[in-house]
Amino acid sequence: MTSPNVAAGCAAPDQSAPVPAHVDLNRETVLTGIVQNADGEPVGGAYVRLLDSTGEFTAEVVSSPEGVFRFFAAPGSWTLRALSRSGNGEVVVDATVGVNEVGLSVSPA
Amino acid sequence: MSRDTALVSADWAEQNLDTPGLVFVEVDEDTTAYDGGHIPGAIKIDWKKDLQDPVRRDFVNQEQFGALLSERGISNDDTVILYGGNNNWFAAYAYWYFKLYGHDQVKLLDGGRKKWELDARPYTKDVPVREKTSYSAQAPDLSIRAFRDEVVEAIGVKNLVDVRSPDEFAGRLLAPAHLPQEQSQRGGHIPTAISVPWSKAANEDGTFKSDDELAKIYGDAGLDGSKDTIAYCRIGERSSHTWFVLKELLGQQNVKNYDGSWTEYGSLIGVPIALGDEPGKA
């Protein structure tokens, strides 16, 4: 049994914290990265959502002040979409088990 | 209930921040968001610390709810405007508690924190001081709360609406995808439940879709308007969001939230479970 408190609810954990030590990276599929604006600056407070291969909403987190976001998903194709005051953006990712680093840029519509 | 009585817009809220008799309440599981900035005048309720019993696996009872609201300075006559992060999940859960304990004058802020932030509306770090009250909660209205035995009996009889993501419904994931997947309970869904993820009811900015769009979504998914309905998710907060849509926005009768949800059902011995994307048979 590992840290039951981590998953006791549905609120997003601190996005800037390192991946918790008990997370087994041989088993978990982690999608993580930084939201950046057109000038390459990190965008904190962006709403980042994970959509499955059919475009269905799966989860949403708010990026940390450093722009960092993270999801625990499963291997396969995912779309990451960000909404922010600096604009919106999205990227498609083919994820595998382990840590998948994803760049996500936003720009005004 | 209807949209006019159950929901307020961000514009309306911003114009009514100082209106007497209104109390803005931010509800979240993680209240660090409130501490970092909140709607001016709003107080906070911590879903876990304030609304869950510290010992029993249950939420606060009538006396505890009354004591909490008294301590926070909310009176029986106040109109409570709830909002929060996570697309108002926990605010919707709190809305359901307020209704359960007989507080009629309660509304949700459409879009919650997300809409407020994307609109660049004002936040403050000032924490308001409110005089204590002597709030009197009513006996719980169990016509909106479903328990496990009732859920098992509802298989193939009532509308069961599973509002989790498709991968959770099918049993491919055990929890929302922003959390590690270390839960030990079984995956899958309650047989005959239809899958209508809560997110279908919300626009991208967190506001609710129009009544016409909502009615079509649930109708197309196979919700039978002539039957009673039970909504569930994993821990009962996302299904509060859907309960709010069906009961408070669309005005359906006899809609219950099963707050035990999959965390309880998926750990029960001997109950039927369906796997995969189809509802399955009774």
mmCIF file with all atom_site columns, C-alpha atoms in Angstrom, chain B residues 40-226:
data_model
loop_
_atom_site.group_PDB
_atom_site.id
_atom_site.type_symbol
_atom_site.label_atom_id
_atom_site.label_alt_id
_atom_site.label_comp_id
_atom_site.label_asym_id
_atom_site.label_entity_id
_atom_site.label_seq_id
_atom_site.pdbx_PDB_ins_code
_atom_site.Cartn_x
_atom_site.Cartn_y
_atom_site.Cartn_z
_atom_site.occupancy
_atom_site.B_iso_or_equiv
_atom_site.pdbx_formal_charge
_atom_site.auth_seq_id
_atom_site.auth_comp_id
_atom_site.auth_asym_id
_atom_site.auth_atom_id
_atom_site.pdbx_PDB_model_num
ATOM 1   C CA . PRO B 1 40  ? -13.243 39.141 -3.178  1.00 0.00 ? 40  PRO B CA 1
ATOM 2   C CA . GLY B 1 41  ? -15.308 38.437 -0.073  1.00 0.00 ? 41  GLY B CA 1
ATOM 3   C CA . ALA B 1 42  ? -15.386 34.672 -0.586  1.00 0.00 ? 42  ALA B CA 1
ATOM 4   C CA . ILE B 1 43  ? -14.783 32.280 2.299   1.00 0.00 ? 43  ILE B CA 1
ATOM 5   C CA . LYS B 1 44  ? -13.426 28.765 1.825   1.00 0.00 ? 44  LYS B CA 1
ATOM 6   C CA . ILE B 1 45  ? -14.639 25.282 2.605   1.00 0.00 ? 45  ILE B CA 1
ATOM 7   C CA . ASP B 1 46  ? -12.175 22.418 2.389   1.00 0.00 ? 46  ASP B CA 1
ATOM 8   C CA . TRP B 1 47  ? -13.981 19.451 0.891   1.00 0.00 ? 47  TRP B CA 1
ATOM 9   C CA . LYS B 1 48  ? -11.864 16.930 2.758   1.00 0.00 ? 48  LYS B CA 1
ATOM 10  C CA . LYS B 1 49  ? -11.192 18.624 6.101   1.00 0.00 ? 49  LYS B CA 1
ATOM 11  C CA . ASP B 1 50  ? -14.522 20.386 6.520   1.00 0.00 ? 50  ASP B CA 1
ATOM 12  C CA . LEU B 1 51  ? -17.029 18.189 4.741   1.00 0.00 ? 51  LEU B CA 1
ATOM 13  C CA . GLN B 1 52  ? -15.806 14.652 5.485   1.00 0.00 ? 52  GLN B CA 1
ATOM 14  C CA . ASP B 1 53  ? -16.164 12.970 8.850   1.00 0.00 ? 53  ASP B CA 1
ATOM 15  C CA . PRO B 1 54  ? -12.661 12.558 10.315  1.00 0.00 ? 54  PRO B CA 1
ATOM 16  C CA . VAL B 1 55  ? -13.341 9.009  11.528  1.00 0.00 ? 55  VAL B CA 1
ATOM 17  C CA . ARG B 1 56  ? -16.269 7.312  9.821   1.00 0.00 ? 56  ARG B CA 1
ATOM 18  C CA . ARG B 1 57  ? -16.139 6.828  6.065   1.00 0.00 ? 57  ARG B CA 1
ATOM 19  C CA . ASP B 1 58  ? -18.946 9.292  5.420   1.00 0.00 ? 58  ASP B CA 1
ATOM 20  C CA . PHE B 1 59  ? -19.524 12.989 5.047   1.00 0.00 ? 59  PHE B CA 1
ATOM 21  C CA . VAL B 1 60  ? -20.438 15.336 7.886   1.00 0.00 ? 60  VAL B CA 1
ATOM 22  C CA . ASN B 1 61  ? -23.782 14.746 9.568   1.00 0.00 ? 61  ASN B CA 1
ATOM 23  C CA . GLN B 1 62  ? -26.559 17.252 10.245  1.00 0.00 ? 62  GLN B CA 1
ATOM 24  C CA . GLU B 1 63  ? -24.999 18.590 13.451  1.00 0.00 ? 63  GLU B CA 1
ATOM 25  C CA . GLN B 1 64  ? -21.513 18.795 11.959  1.00 0.00 ? 64  GLN B CA 1
ATOM 26  C CA . PHE B 1 65  ? -22.818 20.628 8.899   1.00 0.00 ? 65  PHE B CA 1
ATOM 27  C CA . GLY B 1 66  ? -24.695 23.108 11.084  1.00 0.00 ? 66  GLY B CA 1
ATOM 28  C CA . ALA B 1 67  ? -21.622 23.665 13.246  1.00 0.00 ? 67  ALA B CA 1
ATOM 29  C CA . LEU B 1 68  ? -19.428 24.230 10.172  1.00 0.00 ? 68  LEU B CA 1
ATOM 30  C CA . LEU B 1 69  ? -21.746 26.827 8.665   1.00 0.00 ? 69  LEU B CA 1
ATOM 31  C CA . SER B 1 70  ? -22.174 28.546 12.034  1.00 0.00 ? 70  SER B CA 1
ATOM 32  C CA . GLU B 1 71  ? -18.427 28.755 12.461  1.00 0.00 ? 71  GLU B CA 1
ATOM 33  C CA . ARG B 1 72  ? -17.994 30.150 8.924   1.00 0.00 ? 72  ARG B CA 1
ATOM 34  C CA . GLY B 1 73  ? -20.648 32.801 9.521   1.00 0.00 ? 73  GLY B CA 1
ATOM 35  C CA . ILE B 1 74  ? -23.331 31.535 7.144   1.00 0.00 ? 74  ILE B CA 1
ATOM 36  C CA . SER B 1 75  ? -26.928 31.914 8.309   1.00 0.00 ? 75  SER B CA 1
ATOM 37  C CA . ASN B 1 76  ? -30.040 30.047 7.239   1.00 0.00 ? 76  ASN B CA 1
ATOM 38  C CA . ASP B 1 77  ? -31.281 33.152 5.428   1.00 0.00 ? 77  ASP B CA 1
ATOM 39  C CA . ASP B 1 78  ? -28.146 33.716 3.344   1.00 0.00 ? 78  ASP B CA 1
ATOM 40  C CA . THR B 1 79  ? -27.985 32.969 -0.352  1.00 0.00 ? 79  THR B CA 1
ATOM 41  C CA . VAL B 1 80  ? -24.847 30.915 -0.894  1.00 0.00 ? 80  VAL B CA 1
ATOM 42  C CA . ILE B 1 81  ? -22.940 31.160 -4.181  1.00 0.00 ? 81  ILE B CA 1
ATOM 43  C CA . LEU B 1 82  ? -20.582 28.200 -4.585  1.00 0.00 ? 82  LEU B CA 1
ATOM 44  C CA . TYR B 1 83  ? -17.619 27.983 -6.935  1.00 0.00 ? 83  TYR B CA 1
ATOM 45  C CA . GLY B 1 84  ? -14.322 26.169 -7.207  1.00 0.00 ? 84  GLY B CA 1
ATOM 46  C CA . GLY B 1 85  ? -11.646 24.638 -9.373  1.00 0.00 ? 85  GLY B CA 1
ATOM 47  C CA . ASN B 1 86  ? -11.837 21.326 -11.230 1.00 0.00 ? 86  ASN B CA 1
ATOM 48  C CA . ASN B 1 87  ? -14.727 22.656 -13.318 1.00 0.00 ? 87  ASN B CA 1
ATOM 49  C CA . ASN B 1 88  ? -16.808 23.147 -10.154 1.00 0.00 ? 88  ASN B CA 1
ATOM 50  C CA . TRP B 1 89  ? -16.721 19.438 -9.193  1.00 0.00 ? 89  TRP B CA 1
ATOM 51  C CA . PHE B 1 90  ? -16.361 20.060 -5.481  1.00 0.00 ? 90  PHE B CA 1
ATOM 52  C CA . ALA B 1 91  ? -18.565 23.137 -5.595  1.00 0.00 ? 91  ALA B CA 1
ATOM 53  C CA . ALA B 1 92  ? -21.264 20.948 -7.135  1.00 0.00 ? 92  ALA B CA 1
ATOM 54  C CA . TYR B 1 93  ? -20.644 18.379 -4.411  1.00 0.00 ? 93  TYR B CA 1
ATOM 55  C CA . ALA B 1 94  ? -21.075 21.089 -1.763  1.00 0.00 ? 94  ALA B CA 1
ATOM 56  C CA . TYR B 1 95  ? -24.219 22.310 -3.555  1.00 0.00 ? 95  TYR B CA 1
ATOM 57  C CA . TRP B 1 96  ? -25.603 18.804 -3.166  1.00 0.00 ? 96  TRP B CA 1
ATOM 58  C CA . TYR B 1 97  ? -24.754 18.872 0.588   1.00 0.00 ? 97  TYR B CA 1
ATOM 59  C CA . PHE B 1 98  ? -26.482 22.244 1.017   1.00 0.00 ? 98  PHE B CA 1
ATOM 60  C CA . LYS B 1 99  ? -29.587 20.854 -0.657  1.00 0.00 ? 99  LYS B CA 1
ATOM 61  C CA . LEU B 1 100 ? -29.357 17.612 1.308   1.00 0.00 ? 100 LEU B CA 1
ATOM 62  C CA . TYR B 1 101 ? -29.348 19.585 4.564   1.00 0.00 ? 101 TYR B CA 1
ATOM 63  C CA . GLY B 1 102 ? -32.229 21.794 3.486   1.00 0.00 ? 102 GLY B CA 1
ATOM 64  C CA . HIS B 1 103 ? -30.530 25.039 2.422   1.00 0.00 ? 103 HIS B CA 1
ATOM 65  C CA . ASP B 1 104 ? -32.689 26.145 -0.500  1.00 0.00 ? 104 ASP B CA 1
ATOM 66  C CA . GLN B 1 105 ? -30.980 29.389 -1.406  1.00 0.00 ? 105 GLN B CA 1
ATOM 67  C CA . VAL B 1 106 ? -27.825 28.019 -2.954  1.00 0.00 ? 106 VAL B CA 1
ATOM 68  C CA . LYS B 1 107 ? -26.448 28.575 -6.447  1.00 0.00 ? 107 LYS B CA 1
ATOM 69  C CA . LEU B 1 108 ? -23.411 27.620 -8.493  1.00 0.00 ? 108 LEU B CA 1
ATOM 70  C CA . LEU B 1 109 ? -21.192 30.179 -10.199 1.00 0.00 ? 109 LEU B CA 1
ATOM 71  C CA . ASP B 1 110 ? -21.159 29.062 -13.842 1.00 0.00 ? 110 ASP B CA 1
ATOM 72  C CA . GLY B 1 111 ? -17.614 28.208 -14.927 1.00 0.00 ? 111 GLY B CA 1
ATOM 73  C CA . GLY B 1 112 ? -16.130 28.407 -11.424 1.00 0.00 ? 112 GLY B CA 1
ATOM 74  C CA . ARG B 1 113 ? -12.531 29.476 -11.025 1.00 0.00 ? 113 ARG B CA 1
ATOM 75  C CA . LYS B 1 114 ? -11.613 28.608 -14.599 1.00 0.00 ? 114 LYS B CA 1
ATOM 76  C CA . LYS B 1 115 ? -14.060 30.976 -16.296 1.00 0.00 ? 115 LYS B CA 1
ATOM 77  C CA . TRP B 1 116 ? -13.244 33.673 -13.709 1.00 0.00 ? 116 TRP B CA 1
ATOM 78  C CA . GLU B 1 117 ? -9.517  33.357 -14.390 1.00 0.00 ? 117 GLU B CA 1
ATOM 79  C CA . LEU B 1 118 ? -9.740  33.111 -18.173 1.00 0.00 ? 118 LEU B CA 1
ATOM 80  C CA . ASP B 1 119 ? -11.864 36.294 -18.082 1.00 0.00 ? 119 ASP B CA 1
ATOM 81  C CA . ALA B 1 120 ? -9.135  37.954 -15.959 1.00 0.00 ? 120 ALA B CA 1
ATOM 82  C CA . ARG B 1 121 ? -11.662 38.901 -13.284 1.00 0.00 ? 121 ARG B CA 1
ATOM 83  C CA . PRO B 1 122 ? -10.389 40.141 -9.886  1.00 0.00 ? 122 PRO B CA 1
ATOM 84  C CA . TYR B 1 123 ? -8.938  37.958 -7.148  1.00 0.00 ? 123 TYR B CA 1
ATOM 85  C CA . THR B 1 124 ? -7.793  38.914 -3.673  1.00 0.00 ? 124 THR B CA 1
ATOM 86  C CA . LYS B 1 125 ? -5.750  37.257 -0.941  1.00 0.00 ? 125 LYS B CA 1
ATOM 87  C CA . ASP B 1 126 ? -7.729  39.065 1.775   1.00 0.00 ? 126 ASP B CA 1
ATOM 88  C CA . VAL B 1 127 ? -9.644  36.656 3.964   1.00 0.00 ? 127 VAL B CA 1
ATOM 89  C CA . PRO B 1 128 ? -12.977 38.094 5.119   1.00 0.00 ? 128 PRO B CA 1
ATOM 90  C CA . VAL B 1 129 ? -14.025 37.980 8.760   1.00 0.00 ? 129 VAL B CA 1
ATOM 91  C CA . ARG B 1 130 ? -17.615 36.908 9.267   1.00 0.00 ? 130 ARG B CA 1
ATOM 92  C CA . GLU B 1 131 ? -19.519 36.910 12.558  1.00 0.00 ? 131 GLU B CA 1
ATOM 93  C CA . LYS B 1 132 ? -20.390 33.447 13.807  1.00 0.00 ? 132 LYS B CA 1
ATOM 94  C CA . THR B 1 133 ? -23.997 32.410 13.370  1.00 0.00 ? 133 THR B CA 1
ATOM 95  C CA . SER B 1 134 ? -26.156 29.663 14.813  1.00 0.00 ? 134 SER B CA 1
ATOM 96  C CA . TYR B 1 135 ? -26.961 27.755 11.675  1.00 0.00 ? 135 TYR B CA 1
ATOM 97  C CA . SER B 1 136 ? -29.555 25.031 11.955  1.00 0.00 ? 136 SER B CA 1
ATOM 98  C CA . ALA B 1 137 ? -29.257 22.238 9.393   1.00 0.00 ? 137 ALA B CA 1
ATOM 99  C CA . GLN B 1 138 ? -32.311 20.159 8.568   1.00 0.00 ? 138 GLN B CA 1
ATOM 100 C CA . ALA B 1 139 ? -32.511 16.369 8.565   1.00 0.00 ? 139 ALA B CA 1
ATOM 101 C CA . PRO B 1 140 ? -30.843 14.940 5.442   1.00 0.00 ? 140 PRO B CA 1
ATOM 102 C CA . ASP B 1 141 ? -33.053 14.717 2.376   1.00 0.00 ? 141 ASP B CA 1
ATOM 103 C CA . LEU B 1 142 ? -32.338 11.141 1.339   1.00 0.00 ? 142 LEU B CA 1
ATOM 104 C CA . SER B 1 143 ? -34.407 11.517 -1.807  1.00 0.00 ? 143 SER B CA 1
ATOM 105 C CA . ILE B 1 144 ? -31.214 12.829 -3.452  1.00 0.00 ? 144 ILE B CA 1
ATOM 106 C CA . ARG B 1 145 ? -28.704 10.374 -1.943  1.00 0.00 ? 145 ARG B CA 1
ATOM 107 C CA . ALA B 1 146 ? -28.342 6.768  -3.120  1.00 0.00 ? 146 ALA B CA 1
ATOM 108 C CA . PHE B 1 147 ? -26.792 3.977  -1.054  1.00 0.00 ? 147 PHE B CA 1
ATOM 109 C CA . ARG B 1 148 ? -25.170 0.786  -2.282  1.00 0.00 ? 148 ARG B CA 1
ATOM 110 C CA . ASP B 1 149 ? -28.060 -1.661 -1.846  1.00 0.00 ? 149 ASP B CA 1
ATOM 111 C CA . GLU B 1 150 ? -30.336 0.636  -3.758  1.00 0.00 ? 150 GLU B CA 1
ATOM 112 C CA . VAL B 1 151 ? -27.762 0.852  -6.528  1.00 0.00 ? 151 VAL B CA 1
ATOM 113 C CA . VAL B 1 152 ? -27.507 -2.931 -6.841  1.00 0.00 ? 152 VAL B CA 1
ATOM 114 C CA . GLU B 1 153 ? -31.314 -3.116 -7.002  1.00 0.00 ? 153 GLU B CA 1
ATOM 115 C CA . ALA B 1 154 ? -31.348 -0.430 -9.683  1.00 0.00 ? 154 ALA B CA 1
ATOM 116 C CA . ILE B 1 155 ? -29.373 -2.579 -12.143 1.00 0.00 ? 155 ILE B CA 1
ATOM 117 C CA . GLY B 1 156 ? -31.543 -3.038 -15.222 1.00 0.00 ? 156 GLY B CA 1
ATOM 118 C CA . VAL B 1 157 ? -34.381 -1.097 -13.542 1.00 0.00 ? 157 VAL B CA 1
ATOM 119 C CA . LYS B 1 158 ? -33.427 2.547  -13.120 1.00 0.00 ? 158 LYS B CA 1
ATOM 120 C CA . ASN B 1 159 ? -31.209 4.833  -15.135 1.00 0.00 ? 159 ASN B CA 1
ATOM 121 C CA . LEU B 1 160 ? -27.653 4.392  -13.913 1.00 0.00 ? 160 LEU B CA 1
ATOM 122 C CA . VAL B 1 161 ? -25.386 7.116  -15.255 1.00 0.00 ? 161 VAL B CA 1
ATOM 123 C CA . ASP B 1 162 ? -21.641 6.563  -15.010 1.00 0.00 ? 162 ASP B CA 1
ATOM 124 C CA . VAL B 1 163 ? -20.045 9.989  -15.412 1.00 0.00 ? 163 VAL B CA 1
ATOM 125 C CA . ARG B 1 164 ? -16.382 8.936  -15.309 1.00 0.00 ? 164 ARG B CA 1
ATOM 126 C CA . SER B 1 165 ? -14.134 9.029  -18.355 1.00 0.00 ? 165 SER B CA 1
ATOM 127 C CA . PRO B 1 166 ? -14.615 6.287  -20.993 1.00 0.00 ? 166 PRO B CA 1
ATOM 128 C CA . ASP B 1 167 ? -11.401 4.543  -19.921 1.00 0.00 ? 167 ASP B CA 1
ATOM 129 C CA . GLU B 1 168 ? -12.547 4.403  -16.303 1.00 0.00 ? 168 GLU B CA 1
ATOM 130 C CA . PHE B 1 169 ? -15.974 3.132  -17.423 1.00 0.00 ? 169 PHE B CA 1
ATOM 131 C CA . ALA B 1 170 ? -14.398 0.343  -19.446 1.00 0.00 ? 170 ALA B CA 1
ATOM 132 C CA . GLY B 1 171 ? -12.020 -0.635 -16.662 1.00 0.00 ? 171 GLY B CA 1
ATOM 133 C CA . ARG B 1 172 ? -8.865  0.431  -18.492 1.00 0.00 ? 172 ARG B CA 1
ATOM 134 C CA . LEU B 1 173 ? -8.109  3.132  -15.868 1.00 0.00 ? 173 LEU B CA 1
ATOM 135 C CA . LEU B 1 174 ? -8.986  3.101  -12.170 1.00 0.00 ? 174 LEU B CA 1
ATOM 136 C CA . ALA B 1 175 ? -8.821  6.841  -11.521 1.00 0.00 ? 175 ALA B CA 1
ATOM 137 C CA . PRO B 1 176 ? -8.787  10.170 -13.329 1.00 0.00 ? 176 PRO B CA 1
ATOM 138 C CA . ALA B 1 177 ? -5.655  10.535 -15.409 1.00 0.00 ? 177 ALA B CA 1
ATOM 139 C CA . HIS B 1 178 ? -4.021  13.255 -13.348 1.00 0.00 ? 178 HIS B CA 1
ATOM 140 C CA . LEU B 1 179 ? -3.504  10.852 -10.449 1.00 0.00 ? 179 LEU B CA 1
ATOM 141 C CA . PRO B 1 180 ? -1.291  7.766  -10.111 1.00 0.00 ? 180 PRO B CA 1
ATOM 142 C CA . GLN B 1 181 ? -3.174  4.573  -10.875 1.00 0.00 ? 181 GLN B CA 1
ATOM 143 C CA . GLU B 1 182 ? -2.405  2.662  -7.696  1.00 0.00 ? 182 GLU B CA 1
ATOM 144 C CA . GLN B 1 183 ? -5.938  1.974  -6.489  1.00 0.00 ? 183 GLN B CA 1
ATOM 145 C CA . SER B 1 184 ? -6.586  -1.623 -5.570  1.00 0.00 ? 184 SER B CA 1
ATOM 146 C CA . GLN B 1 185 ? -10.326 -1.910 -6.275  1.00 0.00 ? 185 GLN B CA 1
ATOM 147 C CA . ARG B 1 186 ? -11.672 -3.664 -9.340  1.00 0.00 ? 186 ARG B CA 1
ATOM 148 C CA . GLY B 1 187 ? -12.137 -1.761 -12.566 1.00 0.00 ? 187 GLY B CA 1
ATOM 149 C CA . GLY B 1 188 ? -15.263 -1.575 -14.691 1.00 0.00 ? 188 GLY B CA 1
ATOM 150 C CA . HIS B 1 189 ? -18.773 -0.258 -14.191 1.00 0.00 ? 189 HIS B CA 1
ATOM 151 C CA . ILE B 1 190 ? -22.175 -1.145 -12.757 1.00 0.00 ? 190 ILE B CA 1
ATOM 152 C CA . PRO B 1 191 ? -23.975 -3.362 -15.300 1.00 0.00 ? 191 PRO B CA 1
ATOM 153 C CA . THR B 1 192 ? -26.568 -1.509 -17.422 1.00 0.00 ? 192 THR B CA 1
ATOM 154 C CA . ALA B 1 193 ? -25.064 1.900  -16.571 1.00 0.00 ? 193 ALA B CA 1
ATOM 155 C CA . ILE B 1 194 ? -24.822 4.274  -19.509 1.00 0.00 ? 194 ILE B CA 1
ATOM 156 C CA . SER B 1 195 ? -21.581 6.174  -19.965 1.00 0.00 ? 195 SER B CA 1
ATOM 157 C CA . VAL B 1 196 ? -22.020 9.934  -20.094 1.00 0.00 ? 196 VAL B CA 1
ATOM 158 C CA . PRO B 1 197 ? -18.794 11.570 -18.916 1.00 0.00 ? 197 PRO B CA 1
ATOM 159 C CA . TRP B 1 198 ? -19.515 14.651 -16.769 1.00 0.00 ? 198 TRP B CA 1
ATOM 160 C CA . SER B 1 199 ? -17.427 16.674 -19.223 1.00 0.00 ? 199 SER B CA 1
ATOM 161 C CA . LYS B 1 200 ? -20.071 16.266 -21.930 1.00 0.00 ? 200 LYS B CA 1
ATOM 162 C CA . ALA B 1 201 ? -22.179 18.712 -19.907 1.00 0.00 ? 201 ALA B CA 1
ATOM 163 C CA . ALA B 1 202 ? -19.537 21.428 -19.760 1.00 0.00 ? 202 ALA B CA 1
ATOM 164 C CA . ASN B 1 203 ? -18.043 23.823 -22.257 1.00 0.00 ? 203 ASN B CA 1
ATOM 165 C CA . GLU B 1 204 ? -14.280 24.106 -22.459 1.00 0.00 ? 204 GLU B CA 1
ATOM 166 C CA . ASP B 1 205 ? -14.306 27.161 -20.163 1.00 0.00 ? 205 ASP B CA 1
ATOM 167 C CA . GLY B 1 206 ? -16.116 25.184 -17.470 1.00 0.00 ? 206 GLY B CA 1
ATOM 168 C CA . THR B 1 207 ? -19.579 26.716 -17.997 1.00 0.00 ? 207 THR B CA 1
ATOM 169 C CA . PHE B 1 208 ? -22.577 24.434 -18.468 1.00 0.00 ? 208 PHE B CA 1
ATOM 170 C CA . LYS B 1 209 ? -23.909 23.789 -21.948 1.00 0.00 ? 209 LYS B CA 1
ATOM 171 C CA . SER B 1 210 ? -27.373 25.076 -22.881 1.00 0.00 ? 210 SER B CA 1
ATOM 172 C CA . ASP B 1 211 ? -30.478 23.221 -21.724 1.00 0.00 ? 211 ASP B CA 1
ATOM 173 C CA . ASP B 1 212 ? -31.210 22.098 -25.280 1.00 0.00 ? 212 ASP B CA 1
ATOM 174 C CA . GLU B 1 213 ? -27.694 20.723 -25.726 1.00 0.00 ? 213 GLU B CA 1
ATOM 175 C CA . LEU B 1 214 ? -27.863 18.991 -22.340 1.00 0.00 ? 214 LEU B CA 1
ATOM 176 C CA . ALA B 1 215 ? -31.240 17.397 -23.014 1.00 0.00 ? 215 ALA B CA 1
ATOM 177 C CA . LYS B 1 216 ? -29.932 16.045 -26.339 1.00 0.00 ? 216 LYS B CA 1
ATOM 178 C CA . ILE B 1 217 ? -26.745 14.639 -24.777 1.00 0.00 ? 217 ILE B CA 1
ATOM 179 C CA . TYR B 1 218 ? -28.584 12.549 -22.177 1.00 0.00 ? 218 TYR B CA 1
ATOM 180 C CA . GLY B 1 219 ? -31.397 11.635 -24.538 1.00 0.00 ? 219 GLY B CA 1
ATOM 181 C CA . ASP B 1 220 ? -28.971 10.386 -27.182 1.00 0.00 ? 220 ASP B CA 1
ATOM 182 C CA . ALA B 1 221 ? -27.100 8.409  -24.527 1.00 0.00 ? 221 ALA B CA 1
ATOM 183 C CA . GLY B 1 222 ? -30.268 6.503  -23.686 1.00 0.00 ? 222 GLY B CA 1
ATOM 184 C CA . LEU B 1 223 ? -31.439 8.160  -20.463 1.00 0.00 ? 223 LEU B CA 1
ATOM 185 C CA . ASP B 1 224 ? -35.113 7.201  -20.054 1.00 0.00 ? 224 ASP B CA 1
ATOM 186 C CA . GLY B 1 225 ? -37.017 10.231 -18.755 1.00 0.00 ? 225 GLY B CA 1
ATOM 187 C CA . SER B 1 226 ? -39.775 8.047  -17.312 1.00 0.00 ? 226 SER B CA 1
#
